[in-house]
Short mmCIF file of C-alpha atoms and ligand atoms in Angstrom, two decimals:
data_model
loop_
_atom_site.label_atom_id
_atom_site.label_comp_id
_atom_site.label_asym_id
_atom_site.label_seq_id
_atom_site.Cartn_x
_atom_site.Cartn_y
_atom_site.Cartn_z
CA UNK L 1 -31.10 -48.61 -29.21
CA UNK L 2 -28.11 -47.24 -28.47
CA UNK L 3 -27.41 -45.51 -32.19
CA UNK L 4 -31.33 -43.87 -31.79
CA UNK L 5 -29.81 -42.17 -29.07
CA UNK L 6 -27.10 -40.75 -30.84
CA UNK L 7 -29.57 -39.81 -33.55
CA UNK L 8 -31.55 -37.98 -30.98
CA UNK L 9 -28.85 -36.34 -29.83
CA UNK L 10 -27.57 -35.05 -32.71
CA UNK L 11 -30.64 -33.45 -33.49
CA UNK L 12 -30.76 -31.65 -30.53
CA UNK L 13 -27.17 -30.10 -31.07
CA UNK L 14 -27.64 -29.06 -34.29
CA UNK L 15 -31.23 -27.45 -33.35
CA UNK L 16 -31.36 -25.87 -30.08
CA UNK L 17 -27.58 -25.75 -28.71
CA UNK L 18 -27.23 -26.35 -25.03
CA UNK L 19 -26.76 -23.25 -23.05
CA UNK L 20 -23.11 -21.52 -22.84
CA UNK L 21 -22.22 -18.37 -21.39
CA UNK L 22 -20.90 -16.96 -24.85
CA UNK L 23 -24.17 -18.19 -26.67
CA UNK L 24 -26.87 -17.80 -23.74
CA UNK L 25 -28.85 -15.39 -26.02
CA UNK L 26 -28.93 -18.34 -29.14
CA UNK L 27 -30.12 -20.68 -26.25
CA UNK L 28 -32.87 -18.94 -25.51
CA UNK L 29 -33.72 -17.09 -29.01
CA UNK L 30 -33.74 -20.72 -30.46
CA UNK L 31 -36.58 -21.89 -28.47
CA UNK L 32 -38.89 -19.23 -28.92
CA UNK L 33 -41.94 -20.43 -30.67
CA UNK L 34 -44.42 -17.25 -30.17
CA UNK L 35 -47.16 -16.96 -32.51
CA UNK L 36 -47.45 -13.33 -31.43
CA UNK L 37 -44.58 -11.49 -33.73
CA UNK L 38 -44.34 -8.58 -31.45
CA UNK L 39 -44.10 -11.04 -28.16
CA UNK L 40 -40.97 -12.70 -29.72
CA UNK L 41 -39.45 -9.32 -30.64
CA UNK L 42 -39.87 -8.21 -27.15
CA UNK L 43 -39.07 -10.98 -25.47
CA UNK L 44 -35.85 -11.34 -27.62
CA UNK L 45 -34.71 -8.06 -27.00
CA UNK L 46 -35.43 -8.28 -23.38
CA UNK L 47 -33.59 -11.35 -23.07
CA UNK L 48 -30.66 -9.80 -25.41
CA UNK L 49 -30.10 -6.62 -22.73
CA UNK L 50 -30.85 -8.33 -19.60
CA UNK L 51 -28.08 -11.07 -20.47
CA UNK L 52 -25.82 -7.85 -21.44
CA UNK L 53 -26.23 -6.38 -18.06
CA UNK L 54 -25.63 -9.66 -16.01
CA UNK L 55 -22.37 -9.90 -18.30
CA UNK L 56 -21.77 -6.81 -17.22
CA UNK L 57 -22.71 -6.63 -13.98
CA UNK L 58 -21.36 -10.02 -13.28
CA UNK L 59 -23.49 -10.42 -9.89
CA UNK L 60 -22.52 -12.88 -7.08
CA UNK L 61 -25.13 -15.23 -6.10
CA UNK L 62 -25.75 -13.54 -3.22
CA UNK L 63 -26.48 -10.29 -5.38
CA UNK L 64 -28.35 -11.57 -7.95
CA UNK L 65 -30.57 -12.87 -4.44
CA UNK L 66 -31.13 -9.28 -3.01
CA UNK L 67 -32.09 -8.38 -6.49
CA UNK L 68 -34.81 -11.26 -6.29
CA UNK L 69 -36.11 -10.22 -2.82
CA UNK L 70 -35.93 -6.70 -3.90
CA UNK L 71 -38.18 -7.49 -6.79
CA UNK L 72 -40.31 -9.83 -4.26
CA UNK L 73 -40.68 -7.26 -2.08
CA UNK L 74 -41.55 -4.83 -4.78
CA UNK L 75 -45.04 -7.03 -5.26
CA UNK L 76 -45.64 -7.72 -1.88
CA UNK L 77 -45.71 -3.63 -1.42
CA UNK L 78 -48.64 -3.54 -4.16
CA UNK L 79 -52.00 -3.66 -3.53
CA UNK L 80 -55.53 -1.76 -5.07
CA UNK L 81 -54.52 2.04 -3.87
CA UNK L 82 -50.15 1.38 -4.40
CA UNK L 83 -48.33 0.56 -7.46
CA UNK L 84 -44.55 -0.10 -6.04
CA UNK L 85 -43.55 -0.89 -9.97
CA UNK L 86 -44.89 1.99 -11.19
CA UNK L 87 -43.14 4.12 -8.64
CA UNK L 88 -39.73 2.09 -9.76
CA UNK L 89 -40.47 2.81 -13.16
CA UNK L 90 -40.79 6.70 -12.12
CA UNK L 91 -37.49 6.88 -9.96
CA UNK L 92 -35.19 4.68 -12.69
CA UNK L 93 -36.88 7.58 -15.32
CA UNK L 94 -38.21 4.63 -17.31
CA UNK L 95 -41.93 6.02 -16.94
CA UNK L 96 -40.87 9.11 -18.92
CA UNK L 97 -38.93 7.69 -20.92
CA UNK L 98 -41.95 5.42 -22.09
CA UNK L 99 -43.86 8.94 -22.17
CA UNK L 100 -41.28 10.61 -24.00
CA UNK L 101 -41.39 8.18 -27.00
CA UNK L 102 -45.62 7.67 -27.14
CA UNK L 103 -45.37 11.34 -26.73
CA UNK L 104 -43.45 13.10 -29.10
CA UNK L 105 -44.46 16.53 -30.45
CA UNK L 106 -43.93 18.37 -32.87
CA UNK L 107 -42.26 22.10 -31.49
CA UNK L 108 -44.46 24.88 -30.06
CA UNK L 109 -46.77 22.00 -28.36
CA UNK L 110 -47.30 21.85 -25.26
CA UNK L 111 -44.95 18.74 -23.85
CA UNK L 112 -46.50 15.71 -21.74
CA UNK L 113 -45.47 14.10 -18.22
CA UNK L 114 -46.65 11.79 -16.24
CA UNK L 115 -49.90 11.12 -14.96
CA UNK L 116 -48.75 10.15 -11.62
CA UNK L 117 -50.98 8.29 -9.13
CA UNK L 118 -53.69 10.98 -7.67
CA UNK L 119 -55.49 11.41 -11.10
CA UNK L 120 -59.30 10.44 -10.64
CA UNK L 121 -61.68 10.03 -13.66
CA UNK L 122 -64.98 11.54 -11.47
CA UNK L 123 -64.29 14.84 -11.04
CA UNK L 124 -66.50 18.13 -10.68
CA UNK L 125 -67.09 20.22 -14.10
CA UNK L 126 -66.91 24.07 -13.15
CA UNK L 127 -67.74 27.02 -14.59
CA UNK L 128 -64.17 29.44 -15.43
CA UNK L 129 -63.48 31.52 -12.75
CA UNK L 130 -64.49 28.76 -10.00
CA UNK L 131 -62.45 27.99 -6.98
CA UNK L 132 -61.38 24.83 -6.61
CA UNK L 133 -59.59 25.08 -3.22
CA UNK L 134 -62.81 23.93 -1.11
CA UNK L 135 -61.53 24.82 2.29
CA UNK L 136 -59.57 27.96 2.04
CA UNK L 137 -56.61 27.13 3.51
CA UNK L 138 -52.93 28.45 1.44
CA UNK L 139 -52.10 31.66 -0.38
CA UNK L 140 -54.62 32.76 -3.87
CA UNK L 141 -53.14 31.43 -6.89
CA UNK L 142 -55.43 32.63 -9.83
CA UNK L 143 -54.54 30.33 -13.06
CA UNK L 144 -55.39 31.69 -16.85
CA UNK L 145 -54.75 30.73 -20.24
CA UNK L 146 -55.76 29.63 -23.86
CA UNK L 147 -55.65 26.86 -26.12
CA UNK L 148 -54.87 27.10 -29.47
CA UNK L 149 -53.33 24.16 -31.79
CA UNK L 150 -49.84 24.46 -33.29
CA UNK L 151 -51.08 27.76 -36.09
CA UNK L 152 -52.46 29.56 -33.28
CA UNK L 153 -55.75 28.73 -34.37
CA UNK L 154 -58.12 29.23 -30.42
CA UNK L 155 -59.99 26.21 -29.64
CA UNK L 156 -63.48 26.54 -28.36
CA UNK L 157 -65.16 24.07 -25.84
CA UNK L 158 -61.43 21.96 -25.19
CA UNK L 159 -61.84 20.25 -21.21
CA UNK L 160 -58.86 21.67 -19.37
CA UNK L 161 -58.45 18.92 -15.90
CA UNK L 162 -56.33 20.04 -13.42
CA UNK L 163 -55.80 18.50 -10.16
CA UNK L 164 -52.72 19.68 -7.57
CA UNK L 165 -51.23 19.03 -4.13
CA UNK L 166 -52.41 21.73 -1.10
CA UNK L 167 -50.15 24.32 0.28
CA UNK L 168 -48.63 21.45 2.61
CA UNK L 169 -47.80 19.10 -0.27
CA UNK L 170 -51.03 16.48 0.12
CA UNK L 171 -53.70 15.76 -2.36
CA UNK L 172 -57.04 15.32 -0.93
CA UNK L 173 -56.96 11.61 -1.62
CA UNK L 174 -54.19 10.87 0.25
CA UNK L 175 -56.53 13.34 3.52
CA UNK L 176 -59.69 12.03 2.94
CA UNK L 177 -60.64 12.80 7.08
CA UNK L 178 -58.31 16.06 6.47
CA UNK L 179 -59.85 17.53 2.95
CA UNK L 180 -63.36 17.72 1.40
CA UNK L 181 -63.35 15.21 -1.29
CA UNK L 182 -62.65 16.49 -4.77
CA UNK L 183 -60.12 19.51 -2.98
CA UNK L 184 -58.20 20.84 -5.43
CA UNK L 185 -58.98 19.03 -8.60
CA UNK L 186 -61.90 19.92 -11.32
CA UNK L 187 -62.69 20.23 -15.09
CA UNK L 188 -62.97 23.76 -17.17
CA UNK L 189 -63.80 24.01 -20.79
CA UNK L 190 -62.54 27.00 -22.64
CA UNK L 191 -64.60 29.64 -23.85
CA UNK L 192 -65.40 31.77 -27.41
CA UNK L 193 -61.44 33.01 -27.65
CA UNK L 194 -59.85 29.63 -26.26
CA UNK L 195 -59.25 31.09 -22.86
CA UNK L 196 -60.16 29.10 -19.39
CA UNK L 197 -59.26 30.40 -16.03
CA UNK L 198 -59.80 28.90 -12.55
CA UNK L 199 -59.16 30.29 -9.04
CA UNK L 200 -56.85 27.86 -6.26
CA UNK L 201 -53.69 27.61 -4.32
CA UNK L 202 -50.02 27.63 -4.38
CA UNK L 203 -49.34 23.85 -4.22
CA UNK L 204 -46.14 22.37 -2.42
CA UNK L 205 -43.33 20.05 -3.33
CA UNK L 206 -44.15 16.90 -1.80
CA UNK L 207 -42.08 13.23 -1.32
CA UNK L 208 -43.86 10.28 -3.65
CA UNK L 209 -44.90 7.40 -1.71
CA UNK L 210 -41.27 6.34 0.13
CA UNK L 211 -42.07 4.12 2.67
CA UNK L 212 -41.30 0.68 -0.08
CA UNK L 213 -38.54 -0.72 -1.67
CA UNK L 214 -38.62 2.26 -4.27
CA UNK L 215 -38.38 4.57 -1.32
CA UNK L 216 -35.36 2.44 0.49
CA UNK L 217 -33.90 2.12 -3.43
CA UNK L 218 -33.91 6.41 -3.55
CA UNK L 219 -31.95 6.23 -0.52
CA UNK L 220 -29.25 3.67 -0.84
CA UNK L 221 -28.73 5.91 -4.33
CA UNK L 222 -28.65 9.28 -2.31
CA UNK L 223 -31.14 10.88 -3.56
CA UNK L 224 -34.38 12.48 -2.22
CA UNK L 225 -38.04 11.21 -2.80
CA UNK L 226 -39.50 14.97 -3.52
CA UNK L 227 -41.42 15.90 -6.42
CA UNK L 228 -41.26 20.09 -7.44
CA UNK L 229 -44.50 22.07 -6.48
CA UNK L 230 -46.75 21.35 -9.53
CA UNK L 231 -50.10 21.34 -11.07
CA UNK L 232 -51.56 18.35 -13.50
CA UNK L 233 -53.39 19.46 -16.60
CA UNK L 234 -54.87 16.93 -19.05
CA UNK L 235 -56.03 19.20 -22.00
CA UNK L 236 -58.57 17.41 -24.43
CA UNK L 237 -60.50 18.52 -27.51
CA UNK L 238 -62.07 16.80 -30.59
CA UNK L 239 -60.26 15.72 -33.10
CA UNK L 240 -56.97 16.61 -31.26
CA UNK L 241 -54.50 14.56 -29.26
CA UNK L 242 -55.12 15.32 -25.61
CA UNK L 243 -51.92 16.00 -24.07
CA UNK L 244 -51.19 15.07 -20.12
CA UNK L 245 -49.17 17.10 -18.53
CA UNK L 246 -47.88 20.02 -15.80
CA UNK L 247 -47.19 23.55 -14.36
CA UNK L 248 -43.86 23.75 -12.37
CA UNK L 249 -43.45 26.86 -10.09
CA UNK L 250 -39.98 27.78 -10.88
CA UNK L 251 -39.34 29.02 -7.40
CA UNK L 252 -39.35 25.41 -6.02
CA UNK L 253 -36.56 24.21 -4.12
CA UNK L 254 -36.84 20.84 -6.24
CA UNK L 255 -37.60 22.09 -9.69
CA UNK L 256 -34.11 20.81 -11.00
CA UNK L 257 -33.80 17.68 -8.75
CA UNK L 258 -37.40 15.94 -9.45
CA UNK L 259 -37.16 12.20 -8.42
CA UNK L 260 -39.35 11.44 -10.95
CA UNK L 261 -37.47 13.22 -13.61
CA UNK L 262 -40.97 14.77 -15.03
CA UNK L 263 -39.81 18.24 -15.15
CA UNK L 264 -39.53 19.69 -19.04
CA UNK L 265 -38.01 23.28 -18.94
CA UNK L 266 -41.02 24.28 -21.34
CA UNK L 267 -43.38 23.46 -18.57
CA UNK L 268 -41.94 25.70 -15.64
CA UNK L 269 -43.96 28.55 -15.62
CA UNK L 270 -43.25 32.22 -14.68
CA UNK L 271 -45.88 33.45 -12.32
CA UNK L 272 -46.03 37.01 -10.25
CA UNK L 273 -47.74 38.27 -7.25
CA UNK L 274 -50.41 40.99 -7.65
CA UNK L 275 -50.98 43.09 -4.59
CA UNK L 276 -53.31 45.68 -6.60
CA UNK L 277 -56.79 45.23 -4.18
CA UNK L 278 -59.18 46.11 -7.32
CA UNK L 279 -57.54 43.12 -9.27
CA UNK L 280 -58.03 41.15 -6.57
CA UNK L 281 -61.36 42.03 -6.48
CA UNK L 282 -62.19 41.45 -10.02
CA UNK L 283 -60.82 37.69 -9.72
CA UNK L 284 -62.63 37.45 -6.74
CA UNK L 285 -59.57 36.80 -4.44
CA UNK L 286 -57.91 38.04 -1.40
CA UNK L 287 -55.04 40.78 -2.28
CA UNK L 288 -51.78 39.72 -2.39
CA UNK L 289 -52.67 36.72 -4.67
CA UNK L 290 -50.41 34.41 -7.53
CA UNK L 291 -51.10 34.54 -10.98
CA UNK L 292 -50.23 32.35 -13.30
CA UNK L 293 -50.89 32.37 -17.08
CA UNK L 294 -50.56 29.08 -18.53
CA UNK L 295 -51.18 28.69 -22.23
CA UNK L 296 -51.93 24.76 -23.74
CA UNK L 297 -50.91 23.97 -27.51
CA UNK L 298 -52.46 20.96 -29.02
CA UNK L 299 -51.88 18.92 -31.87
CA UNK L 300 -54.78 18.09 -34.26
CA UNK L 301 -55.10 14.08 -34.83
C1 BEZ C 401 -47.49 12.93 -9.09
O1 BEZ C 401 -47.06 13.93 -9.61
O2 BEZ C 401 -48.63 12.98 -8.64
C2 BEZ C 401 -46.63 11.69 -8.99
C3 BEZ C 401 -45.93 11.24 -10.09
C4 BEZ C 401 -45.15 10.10 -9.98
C5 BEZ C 401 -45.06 9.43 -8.77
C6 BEZ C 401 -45.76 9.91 -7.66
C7 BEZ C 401 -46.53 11.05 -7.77
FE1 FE C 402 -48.41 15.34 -8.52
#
């Protein structure tokens, strides 16, 4: 009896050590069993890091606790209409990071960044030219372009989607007793010579959802929860890879201090104001207006 024991425990040694600090990655590498290869290569690697930064870090109890209820809390704040991780993700720049490497381009195409929370799938189709500001209120912003791929080849019939924040920083989702639904968001398809154009208003910089733990985290670091006045533009065509990304006004008082890190210097966008009444006219807009002329490059599949 006894020497089965020893047998067994022997066994055990040799196979899967018991845990030390100096070998706590072996410990838990060892008794990994995944039939899913890219699961254990994750989960190894996670394991590997994480252990790095608590050997780092060395936390007190108490710490590693308020990192626990932080995370708990994190969960709790979730529900159908808020994603508390996601906004983590955004203010720790992890979410463009992640975008950065499923994203890469080759130069002269137009760079991606994030989708962000206020996309919606069911959106009006317009004709070019429309207005998609359905209650008049901020100052005429006229928006024009073309896409082309990487050769400068125009592409015909692409869906330009664009959806923004109104001139007090709010996207119609987040006002639905305040805004007519579908304010400030629509889909444009480009014409013979690649070129779209829609009709809108000067968005605002606004804060991302900061009353969570993501919020209370931007704080404690010292930092603000504003995002720079932008517009979202998910350009798509066949047999190209649609590309999601944004137009940054580069007079905004946030355009180099975006707490989600998703400005790209490629993607700020010179824009001027036109106070000639007969161009006004011709775009169908009150004089003075903004104009903006925002070209997309896209990269055939
Ligand atoms: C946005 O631009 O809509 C956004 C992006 C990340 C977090 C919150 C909002
Ligand atoms: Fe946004």
């Amino acid at each position: 009896m006894l020497s089965e024991n020893v047998a067994h425990r022997a066994d055990t040694i040799d196979d899967t050590p018991y845990f030390t600090e100096e070998d706590s990655v072996e410990s838990f590498v060892n008794r990994l069993n995944c039939n899913d290869e890219r699961l254990a290569e994750v989960l190894e690697s996670l394991v590997k890091h994480l252990h790095a930064f608590i050997k780092d870090v060395e936390p007190t109890v108490e710490e590693w606790m308020t990192g626990i209820k932080f995370l708990t809390e994190t969960g709790q704040m979730c529900n159908e209409w808020r994603q508390e991780y996601i906004l983590l993700s955004d203010v720790l720049a992890v979410s463009m990071l992640v975008d950065a490497i499923n994203h890469r381009k080759p130069t002269g195409a137009t760079e991606s960044t994030v989708l962000g929370p206020f996309y919606l799938e069911d959106t009006p189709d317009y004709e070019n030219g429309a207005n998609i500001c359905l209650d008049g209120k901020g100052e005429p912003l006229v928006v024009s372009g073309r896409v082309s791929d990487q050769n400068g080849q125009i592409i015909e019939g692409a869906m330009i989607e664009v959806w923004q924040a109104n001139a007090e920083g709010f996207y119609d989702v987040q006002q639905p007793d305040l805004q007519p639904a579908c304010n400030l968001r629509g889909r444009f398809r480009s014409d013979s010579d690649g070129r779209y154009w829609f009709r809108s208003i000067k968005p605002r910089h606004y804060p991302i959802p900061d009353d969570g733990p993501a919020g209370r985290l931007l704080g404690l670091m010292g930092r603000h929860p504003y995002r720079p006045a932008h517009i979202h533009a998910i350009i798509s065509a066949d047999g190209y890879d649609s590309v999601t990304t944004h137009l940054y006004f580069p007079d905004c008082p946030y355009i180099n201090s975006d707490t989600v890190f998703g400005v790209k210097e490629s993607r700020i966008i010179a824009f001027d104001l036109i106070e000639d009444e007969r161009q006004a006219e011709k775009m169908g807009v009150e004089a003075p207006f903004w104009f903006m002329q925002a070209d997309f490059v896209i990269v055939r599949k």
